[in-house]
Short mmCIF file of C-alpha atoms in Angstrom, two decimals:
data_model
loop_
_atom_site.label_atom_id
_atom_site.label_comp_id
_atom_site.label_asym_id
_atom_site.label_seq_id
_atom_site.Cartn_x
_atom_site.Cartn_y
_atom_site.Cartn_z
CA UNK A 2 153.26 123.81 104.07
CA UNK A 3 152.15 125.86 101.05
CA UNK A 4 148.85 127.72 100.90
CA UNK A 5 147.63 125.23 98.34
CA UNK A 6 148.49 122.26 100.56
CA UNK A 7 146.83 123.87 103.56
CA UNK A 8 143.59 124.37 101.66
CA UNK A 9 143.54 120.74 100.53
CA UNK A 10 144.36 119.57 104.03
CA UNK A 11 141.54 121.71 105.51
CA UNK A 12 138.84 120.14 103.30
CA UNK A 13 140.26 116.66 103.80
CA UNK A 14 140.31 117.04 107.59
CA UNK A 15 136.72 118.25 107.64
CA UNK A 16 135.60 115.17 105.75
CA UNK A 17 137.70 112.40 107.26
CA UNK A 18 138.44 113.71 110.75
CA UNK A 19 135.33 115.88 111.22
CA UNK A 20 137.41 118.99 111.90
CA UNK A 21 135.66 121.73 109.87
CA UNK A 22 137.13 124.81 111.58
CA UNK A 23 139.96 125.35 109.15
CA UNK A 24 137.92 124.95 105.97
CA UNK A 25 134.81 126.97 106.77
CA UNK A 26 136.50 130.41 106.41
CA UNK A 27 138.06 129.24 103.14
CA UNK A 28 134.70 128.50 101.46
CA UNK A 29 133.55 131.10 98.98
CA UNK A 30 130.04 132.45 99.44
CA UNK A 31 127.91 131.70 96.37
CA UNK A 32 126.30 134.48 94.40
CA UNK A 33 122.88 132.98 93.81
CA UNK A 34 121.98 130.55 96.52
CA UNK A 35 122.01 130.70 100.24
CA UNK A 36 123.59 127.33 101.05
CA UNK A 37 125.85 127.92 104.05
CA UNK A 38 129.48 126.78 104.14
CA UNK A 39 128.54 124.11 106.70
CA UNK A 40 125.78 122.81 104.40
CA UNK A 41 128.18 122.73 101.46
CA UNK A 42 130.72 120.86 103.56
CA UNK A 43 128.08 118.41 104.70
CA UNK A 44 127.57 117.24 101.10
CA UNK A 45 131.16 116.00 101.16
CA UNK A 46 131.38 114.90 104.81
CA UNK A 47 128.10 112.98 104.77
CA UNK A 48 128.95 111.50 101.39
CA UNK A 49 132.26 110.26 102.77
CA UNK A 50 130.60 108.38 105.64
CA UNK A 51 127.86 106.92 103.46
CA UNK A 52 130.31 105.79 100.77
CA UNK A 53 132.58 103.92 103.21
CA UNK A 54 129.72 102.47 105.23
CA UNK A 55 127.92 101.21 102.13
CA UNK A 56 131.13 99.77 100.67
CA UNK A 57 131.78 97.88 103.89
CA UNK A 58 128.24 96.62 104.38
CA UNK A 59 128.23 95.34 100.79
CA UNK A 60 130.91 92.81 101.73
CA UNK A 61 129.12 91.57 104.88
CA UNK A 62 125.50 90.86 103.89
CA UNK A 63 125.13 87.67 105.93
CA UNK A 64 126.66 89.34 109.00
CA UNK A 65 124.13 92.18 108.67
CA UNK A 66 121.36 89.60 108.55
CA UNK A 67 122.76 87.78 111.57
CA UNK A 68 123.42 90.87 113.72
CA UNK A 69 120.43 92.86 112.48
CA UNK A 70 120.77 95.66 109.93
CA UNK A 71 120.79 98.48 112.49
CA UNK A 72 123.35 96.94 114.83
CA UNK A 73 125.64 95.97 111.97
CA UNK A 74 125.37 99.43 110.41
CA UNK A 75 126.23 101.00 113.77
CA UNK A 76 129.30 98.77 114.06
CA UNK A 77 130.35 99.66 110.52
CA UNK A 78 129.81 103.37 111.20
CA UNK A 79 132.02 103.11 114.28
CA UNK A 80 134.64 101.35 112.13
CA UNK A 81 134.50 104.07 109.47
CA UNK A 82 134.77 106.74 112.17
CA UNK A 83 138.18 105.48 113.30
CA UNK A 84 139.50 103.91 110.09
CA UNK A 85 140.51 106.26 107.30
CA UNK A 86 140.99 104.60 103.94
CA UNK A 87 144.66 104.49 103.00
CA UNK A 88 144.47 102.93 99.56
CA UNK A 89 142.99 104.09 96.27
CA UNK A 90 141.01 100.88 95.74
CA UNK A 91 137.80 101.08 97.80
CA UNK A 92 137.33 97.32 97.35
CA UNK A 93 140.14 96.75 99.86
CA UNK A 94 138.73 98.99 102.56
CA UNK A 95 136.15 96.58 104.10
CA UNK A 96 138.75 93.90 104.83
CA UNK A 97 139.82 95.48 108.14
CA UNK A 98 136.26 95.48 109.48
CA UNK A 99 136.34 91.80 110.55
CA UNK A 100 139.22 92.48 112.95
CA UNK A 101 137.55 95.68 114.22
CA UNK A 102 134.36 93.80 115.05
CA UNK A 103 136.23 91.54 117.48
CA UNK A 104 136.93 94.53 119.69
CA UNK A 105 133.39 95.84 119.50
CA UNK A 106 131.03 92.90 120.02
CA UNK A 107 131.66 89.82 122.20
CA UNK A 108 129.67 87.41 119.98
CA UNK A 109 132.23 84.89 118.68
CA UNK A 110 129.78 83.52 116.12
CA UNK A 111 129.59 87.00 114.59
CA UNK A 112 133.40 87.09 114.51
CA UNK A 113 133.48 83.80 112.62
CA UNK A 114 130.92 84.99 110.08
CA UNK A 115 132.79 88.27 109.63
CA UNK A 116 136.06 86.37 109.10
CA UNK A 117 134.38 84.21 106.47
CA UNK A 118 132.80 87.09 104.53
CA UNK A 119 136.03 89.04 104.82
CA UNK A 120 137.97 86.12 103.31
CA UNK A 121 135.47 85.81 100.46
CA UNK A 122 135.75 89.52 99.60
CA UNK A 123 139.55 89.45 99.89
CA UNK A 124 139.96 86.34 97.73
CA UNK A 125 137.78 87.82 95.02
CA UNK A 126 140.28 90.67 94.52
CA UNK A 127 143.60 88.88 95.19
CA UNK A 128 145.97 88.45 92.24
CA UNK A 129 145.77 85.37 90.05
CA UNK A 130 148.35 82.56 90.01
CA UNK A 131 148.65 79.49 87.82
CA UNK A 132 147.69 76.14 89.33
CA UNK A 133 150.17 73.37 90.03
CA UNK A 134 148.94 70.40 88.00
CA UNK A 135 149.68 66.69 88.56
CA UNK A 136 151.77 66.51 85.35
CA UNK A 137 154.07 69.22 86.75
CA UNK A 138 155.08 66.81 89.53
CA UNK A 139 155.28 63.66 87.44
CA UNK A 140 159.05 63.86 87.01
CA UNK A 141 159.75 64.07 90.76
CA UNK A 142 161.31 61.09 92.58
CA UNK A 143 159.81 60.01 95.90
CA UNK A 144 162.65 61.74 97.79
CA UNK A 145 162.28 64.92 95.79
CA UNK A 146 158.53 64.89 96.38
CA UNK A 147 159.12 64.59 100.13
CA UNK A 148 161.32 67.65 100.06
CA UNK A 149 158.97 69.63 97.83
CA UNK A 150 157.21 72.74 99.23
CA UNK A 151 153.68 73.62 98.21
CA UNK A 152 152.08 77.07 98.37
CA UNK A 153 148.38 77.71 98.12
CA UNK A 154 147.17 79.77 95.17
CA UNK A 155 147.58 83.52 95.70
CA UNK A 156 143.79 83.97 95.73
CA UNK A 157 143.17 81.67 98.70
CA UNK A 158 142.62 81.96 102.46
CA UNK A 159 142.77 79.05 104.89
CA UNK A 160 140.32 79.39 107.77
CA UNK A 161 139.78 77.45 110.98
CA UNK A 162 136.45 78.79 112.17
CA UNK A 163 135.28 77.88 115.67
CA UNK A 164 131.64 78.38 114.74
CA UNK A 165 129.57 77.04 111.84
CA UNK A 166 129.55 80.31 109.94
CA UNK A 167 129.82 78.60 106.58
CA UNK A 168 126.68 76.60 107.26
CA UNK A 169 124.88 79.84 108.15
CA UNK A 170 126.18 81.60 105.03
CA UNK A 171 125.06 78.73 102.82
CA UNK A 172 121.52 78.92 104.24
CA UNK A 173 121.50 82.73 103.96
CA UNK A 174 122.52 82.63 100.31
CA UNK A 175 119.93 80.01 99.54
CA UNK A 176 117.36 82.30 101.20
CA UNK A 177 116.61 79.49 103.60
CA UNK A 178 115.97 80.14 107.26
CA UNK A 179 119.41 80.74 108.70
CA UNK A 180 119.28 79.52 112.28
CA UNK A 181 121.73 80.38 115.04
CA UNK A 182 125.42 79.85 114.38
CA UNK A 183 126.46 76.84 116.44
CA UNK A 184 129.79 76.37 118.13
CA UNK A 185 131.42 73.79 115.88
CA UNK A 186 134.84 73.75 114.22
CA UNK A 187 134.65 74.52 110.50
CA UNK A 188 137.98 74.21 108.68
CA UNK A 189 137.68 75.86 105.28
CA UNK A 190 139.67 76.90 102.28
CA UNK A 191 138.26 79.96 100.57
CA UNK A 192 139.80 79.88 97.13
CA UNK A 193 139.19 81.41 93.72
CA UNK A 194 139.04 78.67 91.10
CA UNK A 195 138.13 79.37 87.47
CA UNK A 196 137.30 82.98 88.39
CA UNK A 197 134.82 81.96 91.06
CA UNK A 198 135.29 82.17 94.83
CA UNK A 199 134.59 78.78 96.38
CA UNK A 200 134.32 77.61 99.98
CA UNK A 201 135.98 74.21 100.16
CA UNK A 202 135.07 72.36 103.35
CA UNK A 203 138.13 70.60 104.79
CA UNK A 204 138.64 67.81 107.29
CA UNK A 205 140.51 69.02 110.38
CA UNK A 206 143.59 66.96 109.51
CA UNK A 207 143.48 68.22 105.92
CA UNK A 208 143.38 71.79 107.18
CA UNK A 209 146.37 71.22 109.48
CA UNK A 210 148.37 69.68 106.69
CA UNK A 211 147.55 72.49 104.25
CA UNK A 212 148.43 75.00 106.95
CA UNK A 213 151.82 73.37 107.54
CA UNK A 214 152.52 73.20 103.81
CA UNK A 215 151.45 76.77 103.21
CA UNK A 216 153.72 77.98 106.01
CA UNK A 217 156.64 76.70 103.91
CA UNK A 218 157.33 73.29 105.42
CA UNK A 219 158.50 70.61 102.95
CA UNK A 220 155.98 67.84 102.33
CA UNK A 221 157.54 65.19 104.62
CA UNK A 222 158.02 67.69 107.48
CA UNK A 223 154.39 68.76 107.17
CA UNK A 224 153.28 65.13 107.37
CA UNK A 225 155.23 64.71 110.59
CA UNK A 226 153.16 67.46 112.22
CA UNK A 227 150.07 65.27 112.10
CA UNK A 228 149.42 63.32 115.33
CA UNK A 229 147.30 60.52 113.88
CA UNK A 230 149.72 59.02 111.37
CA UNK A 231 147.55 55.94 110.88
CA UNK A 232 144.56 57.96 109.78
CA UNK A 233 146.79 60.14 107.66
CA UNK A 234 148.11 57.11 105.75
CA UNK A 235 144.54 56.28 104.72
CA UNK A 236 143.40 59.77 103.76
CA UNK A 237 146.57 61.32 102.34
CA UNK A 238 146.19 59.89 98.79
CA UNK A 239 142.64 61.33 98.65
CA UNK A 240 143.83 64.70 99.88
CA UNK A 241 146.63 64.91 97.37
CA UNK A 242 144.37 63.90 94.51
CA UNK A 243 141.79 66.52 95.51
CA UNK A 244 144.33 69.30 96.02
CA UNK A 245 146.04 68.76 92.70
CA UNK A 246 142.90 68.09 90.66
CA UNK A 247 141.15 71.14 92.08
CA UNK A 248 144.18 73.35 91.72
CA UNK A 249 144.72 74.38 95.34
CA UNK A 250 148.46 74.92 94.90
CA UNK A 251 150.21 77.42 92.72
CA UNK A 252 152.88 76.68 90.20
CA UNK A 253 156.27 78.24 90.98
CA UNK A 254 156.84 81.10 88.52
CA UNK B 10 145.52 116.09 71.77
CA UNK B 11 143.97 114.40 68.76
CA UNK B 12 141.26 111.90 69.54
CA UNK B 13 138.81 110.15 67.23
CA UNK B 14 135.10 110.99 67.36
CA UNK B 15 133.73 107.63 68.47
CA UNK B 16 130.09 108.71 68.22
CA UNK B 17 127.70 107.77 71.00
CA UNK B 18 128.61 105.38 73.81
CA UNK B 19 127.61 104.05 77.19
CA UNK B 20 129.33 103.20 80.43
CA UNK B 21 129.75 99.43 80.75
CA UNK B 22 128.05 98.43 84.02
CA UNK B 23 127.46 94.97 85.54
CA UNK B 24 123.66 94.81 85.01
CA UNK B 25 124.21 95.12 81.25
CA UNK B 26 127.11 92.67 80.82
CA UNK B 27 124.79 89.99 79.49
CA UNK B 28 123.16 92.30 76.95
CA UNK B 29 126.51 93.38 75.57
CA UNK B 30 127.97 89.87 75.55
CA UNK B 31 124.93 88.19 74.01
CA UNK B 32 123.48 90.85 71.73
CA UNK B 33 126.32 93.28 70.95
CA UNK B 34 123.85 96.13 70.37
CA UNK B 35 124.87 98.28 67.44
CA UNK B 36 123.04 101.27 68.89
CA UNK B 37 126.07 101.70 71.17
CA UNK B 38 129.14 102.92 69.35
CA UNK B 39 131.70 102.54 72.12
CA UNK B 40 132.08 101.68 75.79
CA UNK B 41 133.57 103.56 78.71
CA UNK B 42 134.77 101.52 81.69
CA UNK B 43 135.59 102.71 85.20
CA UNK B 44 139.32 101.87 85.36
CA UNK B 45 139.30 101.00 89.08
CA UNK B 46 136.60 98.37 88.64
CA UNK B 47 138.91 96.25 86.52
CA UNK B 48 142.54 97.00 87.44
CA UNK B 49 142.57 94.34 90.17
CA UNK B 50 139.74 92.23 88.80
CA UNK B 51 140.36 88.52 88.13
CA UNK B 52 141.21 87.22 84.65
CA UNK B 53 137.57 86.40 83.91
CA UNK B 54 136.78 90.11 83.76
CA UNK B 55 139.78 90.90 81.63
CA UNK B 56 138.73 88.16 79.20
CA UNK B 57 135.21 89.58 79.08
CA UNK B 58 136.54 93.05 78.29
CA UNK B 59 138.82 91.66 75.61
CA UNK B 60 135.85 89.84 74.09
CA UNK B 61 133.75 93.02 73.99
CA UNK B 62 136.71 94.97 72.70
CA UNK B 63 136.39 93.03 69.42
CA UNK B 64 133.10 94.84 68.82
CA UNK B 65 133.49 98.16 70.63
CA UNK B 66 136.16 100.83 70.97
CA UNK B 67 136.97 101.33 74.66
CA UNK B 68 137.74 104.37 76.77
CA UNK B 69 138.99 104.21 80.37
CA UNK B 70 137.62 106.63 82.92
CA UNK B 71 139.28 106.79 86.35
CA UNK B 72 138.40 108.21 89.75
CA UNK B 73 141.64 107.63 91.71
CA UNK B 74 144.43 109.50 89.97
CA UNK B 75 144.14 112.42 92.44
CA UNK B 76 146.08 114.74 90.18
CA UNK B 77 145.55 117.68 92.51
CA UNK B 78 146.83 115.97 95.66
CA UNK B 79 150.04 117.00 97.41
CA UNK B 80 150.83 113.32 98.00
CA UNK B 81 153.30 111.63 95.65
CA UNK B 82 151.84 110.04 92.52
CA UNK B 83 151.15 106.33 93.00
CA UNK B 84 153.57 104.56 90.64
CA UNK B 85 151.88 101.16 91.13
CA UNK B 86 148.47 102.62 90.26
CA UNK B 87 149.87 104.23 87.12
CA UNK B 88 151.59 101.02 86.11
CA UNK B 89 148.36 99.05 86.56
CA UNK B 90 146.41 101.69 84.68
CA UNK B 91 148.78 101.50 81.74
CA UNK B 92 148.71 97.70 81.73
CA UNK B 93 144.93 97.66 81.36
CA UNK B 94 144.97 100.50 78.80
CA UNK B 95 147.53 98.70 76.67
CA UNK B 96 145.68 95.40 76.98
CA UNK B 97 142.44 96.94 75.75
CA UNK B 98 144.08 99.40 73.34
CA UNK B 99 141.83 102.12 74.65
CA UNK B 100 141.22 105.28 72.68
CA UNK B 101 142.11 107.44 75.71
CA UNK B 102 142.30 107.53 79.49
CA UNK B 103 140.41 110.14 81.46
CA UNK B 104 140.15 111.14 85.10
CA UNK B 105 138.96 114.19 87.02
CA UNK B 106 140.33 117.61 87.84
CA UNK B 107 140.29 117.08 91.60
CA UNK B 108 142.08 115.46 94.49
CA UNK B 109 140.86 112.44 96.47
CA UNK B 110 142.81 112.92 99.70
CA UNK B 111 146.08 113.94 101.33
CA UNK B 112 148.57 112.43 103.78
CA UNK B 113 148.01 108.97 102.28
CA UNK B 114 144.35 108.98 103.30
CA UNK B 115 141.70 108.56 100.65
CA UNK B 116 138.20 110.02 100.73
CA UNK B 117 137.18 108.16 97.54
CA UNK B 118 135.52 111.39 96.46
CA UNK B 119 136.33 113.96 93.80
CA UNK B 120 137.26 117.02 95.85
CA UNK B 121 137.60 120.51 94.44
CA UNK B 122 140.93 122.31 94.41
CA UNK B 123 141.59 126.05 94.61
CA UNK B 124 142.09 127.46 91.11
CA UNK B 125 145.25 129.53 91.51
CA UNK B 126 148.62 130.03 89.83
CA UNK B 127 150.14 128.07 92.71
CA UNK B 128 147.83 125.15 91.92
CA UNK B 129 148.81 125.31 88.24
CA UNK B 130 152.48 125.13 89.21
CA UNK B 131 151.71 122.06 91.26
CA UNK B 132 149.54 120.27 88.71
CA UNK B 133 151.38 120.90 85.44
CA UNK B 134 154.55 118.91 86.28
CA UNK B 135 152.36 116.14 87.77
CA UNK B 136 150.35 115.87 84.55
CA UNK B 137 153.57 115.68 82.55
CA UNK B 138 154.79 112.84 84.80
CA UNK B 139 151.51 110.93 84.51
CA UNK B 140 151.41 111.33 80.74
CA UNK B 141 154.95 110.02 80.54
CA UNK B 142 154.10 107.05 82.76
CA UNK B 143 150.99 106.22 80.73
CA UNK B 144 152.63 106.83 77.37
CA UNK B 145 149.75 109.03 76.19
CA UNK B 146 148.04 112.34 76.88
CA UNK B 147 145.42 112.38 79.60
CA UNK B 148 141.90 113.73 79.43
CA UNK B 149 140.52 115.64 82.45
CA UNK B 150 136.89 115.95 83.36
CA UNK B 151 135.35 118.93 85.14
CA UNK B 152 134.02 117.33 88.35
CA UNK B 153 130.79 118.57 89.86
CA UNK B 154 131.38 120.55 93.04
CA UNK B 155 129.52 121.81 96.07
CA UNK B 156 131.96 124.36 97.40
CA UNK B 157 134.55 126.75 95.97
CA UNK B 158 137.68 128.08 97.64
CA UNK B 159 137.51 131.81 98.16
CA UNK B 160 141.20 131.99 97.36
CA UNK B 161 140.61 130.93 93.74
CA UNK B 162 141.85 133.51 91.27
CA UNK B 163 140.90 131.63 88.09
CA UNK B 164 137.60 130.21 86.96
CA UNK B 165 137.32 126.45 86.43
CA UNK B 166 137.33 126.74 82.61
CA UNK B 167 140.29 129.12 82.75
CA UNK B 168 142.14 126.61 84.91
CA UNK B 169 141.32 123.73 82.52
CA UNK B 170 142.42 125.85 79.59
CA UNK B 171 145.75 126.61 81.28
CA UNK B 172 146.35 122.92 81.94
CA UNK B 173 145.55 122.06 78.32
CA UNK B 174 147.89 124.74 77.04
CA UNK B 175 150.76 123.69 79.26
CA UNK B 176 150.48 119.91 78.98
CA UNK B 177 148.46 119.08 75.88
CA UNK B 178 145.92 117.22 78.00
CA UNK B 179 142.39 116.94 76.67
CA UNK B 180 139.13 117.94 78.31
CA UNK B 181 136.22 115.65 79.02
CA UNK B 182 133.41 118.17 79.24
CA UNK B 183 130.71 116.81 81.51
CA UNK B 184 127.70 118.91 80.52
CA UNK B 185 125.67 117.76 83.52
CA UNK B 186 128.53 118.72 85.84
CA UNK B 187 128.66 122.19 84.28
CA UNK B 188 124.93 122.50 84.99
CA UNK B 189 125.22 121.13 88.54
CA UNK B 190 128.22 123.25 89.54
CA UNK B 191 126.73 126.35 87.89
CA UNK B 192 123.56 125.93 89.95
CA UNK B 193 125.52 125.29 93.15
CA UNK B 194 127.90 128.25 92.72
CA UNK B 195 125.84 130.72 90.71
CA UNK B 196 127.97 130.39 87.58
CA UNK B 197 126.67 131.09 84.07
CA UNK B 198 126.65 127.63 82.48
CA UNK B 199 126.75 128.92 78.89
CA UNK B 200 129.63 131.27 79.71
CA UNK B 201 131.45 128.24 81.19
CA UNK B 202 130.97 126.32 77.93
CA UNK B 203 132.09 129.36 75.93
CA UNK B 204 135.31 129.55 77.92
CA UNK B 205 136.34 125.96 77.20
CA UNK B 206 138.75 125.77 74.23
CA UNK B 207 137.04 123.83 71.46
CA UNK B 208 140.20 122.08 70.31
CA UNK B 209 140.79 120.68 73.81
CA UNK B 210 137.47 118.85 74.01
CA UNK B 211 137.82 115.09 73.53
CA UNK B 212 134.57 113.81 74.98
CA UNK B 213 131.21 114.81 76.47
CA UNK B 214 129.47 113.24 79.46
CA UNK B 215 125.73 113.44 80.08
CA UNK B 216 124.02 112.22 83.25
CA UNK B 217 121.16 112.70 85.64
CA UNK B 218 121.40 114.39 89.01
CA UNK B 219 119.38 114.83 92.20
CA UNK B 220 117.69 118.13 92.91
CA UNK B 221 117.83 119.03 96.63
CA UNK B 222 116.23 122.43 95.88
CA UNK B 223 119.00 124.41 97.57
CA UNK B 224 121.61 122.52 95.60
CA UNK B 225 122.08 119.77 93.02
CA UNK B 226 124.00 116.56 93.59
CA UNK B 227 125.65 114.67 90.77
CA UNK B 228 124.19 111.22 91.50
CA UNK B 229 124.06 109.55 88.04
CA UNK B 230 120.82 107.85 89.07
CA UNK B 231 118.20 109.40 86.80
CA UNK B 232 117.52 110.49 83.22
CA UNK B 233 119.20 113.61 81.86
CA UNK B 234 116.93 116.57 82.58
CA UNK B 235 115.64 118.89 79.82
CA UNK B 236 117.81 121.81 80.92
CA UNK B 237 120.93 119.65 80.54
CA UNK B 238 119.78 118.47 77.10
CA UNK B 239 119.42 122.14 76.23
CA UNK B 240 122.93 122.85 77.49
CA UNK B 241 124.24 119.91 75.46
CA UNK B 242 122.48 121.33 72.37
CA UNK B 243 124.15 124.71 73.07
CA UNK B 244 127.50 122.96 73.49
CA UNK B 245 127.26 121.13 70.18
CA UNK B 246 126.10 124.30 68.45
CA UNK B 247 129.05 126.33 69.74
CA UNK B 248 131.73 123.61 69.92
CA UNK B 249 132.56 120.52 67.86
CA UNK B 250 130.70 117.22 67.69
CA UNK B 251 132.71 114.85 69.88
CA UNK B 252 132.31 111.40 71.43
CA UNK B 253 129.34 111.51 73.77
CA UNK B 254 128.28 109.06 76.45
CA UNK B 255 125.56 108.67 79.05
CA UNK B 256 126.63 107.91 82.65
CA UNK B 257 124.18 106.02 84.87
CA UNK B 258 125.76 104.47 87.98
CA UNK B 259 123.06 104.09 90.62
CA UNK B 260 119.54 102.63 90.35
CA UNK B 261 120.70 101.39 86.95
CA UNK B 262 117.68 100.80 84.69
CA UNK B 263 117.14 98.25 81.91
CA UNK B 264 119.45 98.55 78.95
CA UNK B 265 116.59 99.83 76.78
CA UNK B 266 116.20 102.90 79.01
CA UNK B 267 119.84 103.78 78.54
CA UNK B 268 119.58 103.08 74.84
CA UNK B 269 116.67 105.53 74.65
CA UNK B 270 118.73 108.20 76.48
CA UNK B 271 121.53 107.66 74.01
CA UNK B 272 118.92 108.00 71.23
CA UNK B 273 118.05 111.46 72.59
CA UNK B 274 121.71 112.51 72.41
CA UNK B 275 121.90 111.25 68.82
CA UNK B 276 118.74 113.16 67.96
CA UNK B 277 120.16 116.41 69.36
CA UNK B 278 123.27 115.99 67.26
CA UNK B 279 121.31 114.94 64.16
CA UNK B 280 118.96 117.92 64.34
CA UNK B 281 121.90 120.32 64.58
CA UNK B 282 123.65 118.63 61.67
CA UNK B 283 120.48 118.90 59.54
CA UNK B 284 120.10 122.57 60.42
CA UNK B 285 123.72 123.21 59.53
CA UNK B 286 123.28 121.44 56.19
#
């Protein structure tokens, strides 16, 4: 490794991995102020932690409210301590926190809320895709429709939360008293429509069908996954109308 | 590189979107955007920028190029940067003389590099590659710094000058950063300005900082202090009048406060022009 590379590595390691030994002897003493090398380094090292912690907390405001600011900040700090950023876009960094939290706190309601806020942040930044509109499908025969595959828009995440995190988030955002997060299944589609991230509440059967479709199964095969075919026959036309009118699916490019 | 003098501009920040969209203030001559805030943003943002672009020249200012890094250049990042620059027909693209990390880890900070011949040999071909990928010359800003490498054999302005000479890149002279780094390292701020080649300067930045007594931190969260206005006056007196903008990125005040800061910059330039006449 060249001398140049070693110097860069030394400063980087001091900031990200808290290993200052290599960089301290490389820091030039200043002529006119007495700031020590360690104090100079601290400007960068402390700034690194604060930047990543603040960026992560910014994406989980309801979780911080639910867990308590101090506990949430401690969890985020622990996450930052073991998770170097590996991409230039800082907006992507907080996404991995939701998975980290599962190994740190046992509270499953907190996990659900973290998953939801994570999905919202992720969907905000995911690439755009054009919606599949009803007129695009008008030419399809019944057989062709049955063999058709449907993919959710690129800026969309399907969630099957075990706790009512969405209900909590709604109350939090409305600055209403957000009570405890109850154990209750909450199937959701977090999707960006018309440049706005929306949380579409789904029926359990609707979620399962969207999940099957989004995993690549043709329409008829996806229908066969549903246990209650009688109920499906009643609700399917409503689902299809909603999905297409809202623009849940993306048009094949 | 040749760049137009766009006059006096501001950084486009979210709290002022409405003001710009609804009122299109003529007191602001041009807008600088942080490239990374929009590269991956949804089409609504791109449409907003295109709308504002009808009334304002745009400049893109980045924080993620990491020109000094020993990691490979990020081709996807450069492609995205060019796409946005072409879409907005920006006057120029700037970033910082720094690195942001190594070994594929990113500190999201603007870290100083040692100023040596070895560093020049590393940076010059990288700048050529980036300029080729972007289809235009780049502009590099002097980042504020809190430590220097004792192995440096060149001063920061000497290093910038060498890069300009070898690659044709421009210099974004951040007057506040000159002040901050000079305080932190014991440099002579006016000597720093003197050493910057006039023909390389494309743009000036002005900003506020935080005084920690033992050192200054470039926080962009306060008005420009008198000593920095004085250094800006010195810069305009000894260099050329160039596009100038105010950066304010934290604790962002009402638009009128920024407009008043910009008014101070205009007044400095105006008084010098009147004296010269």
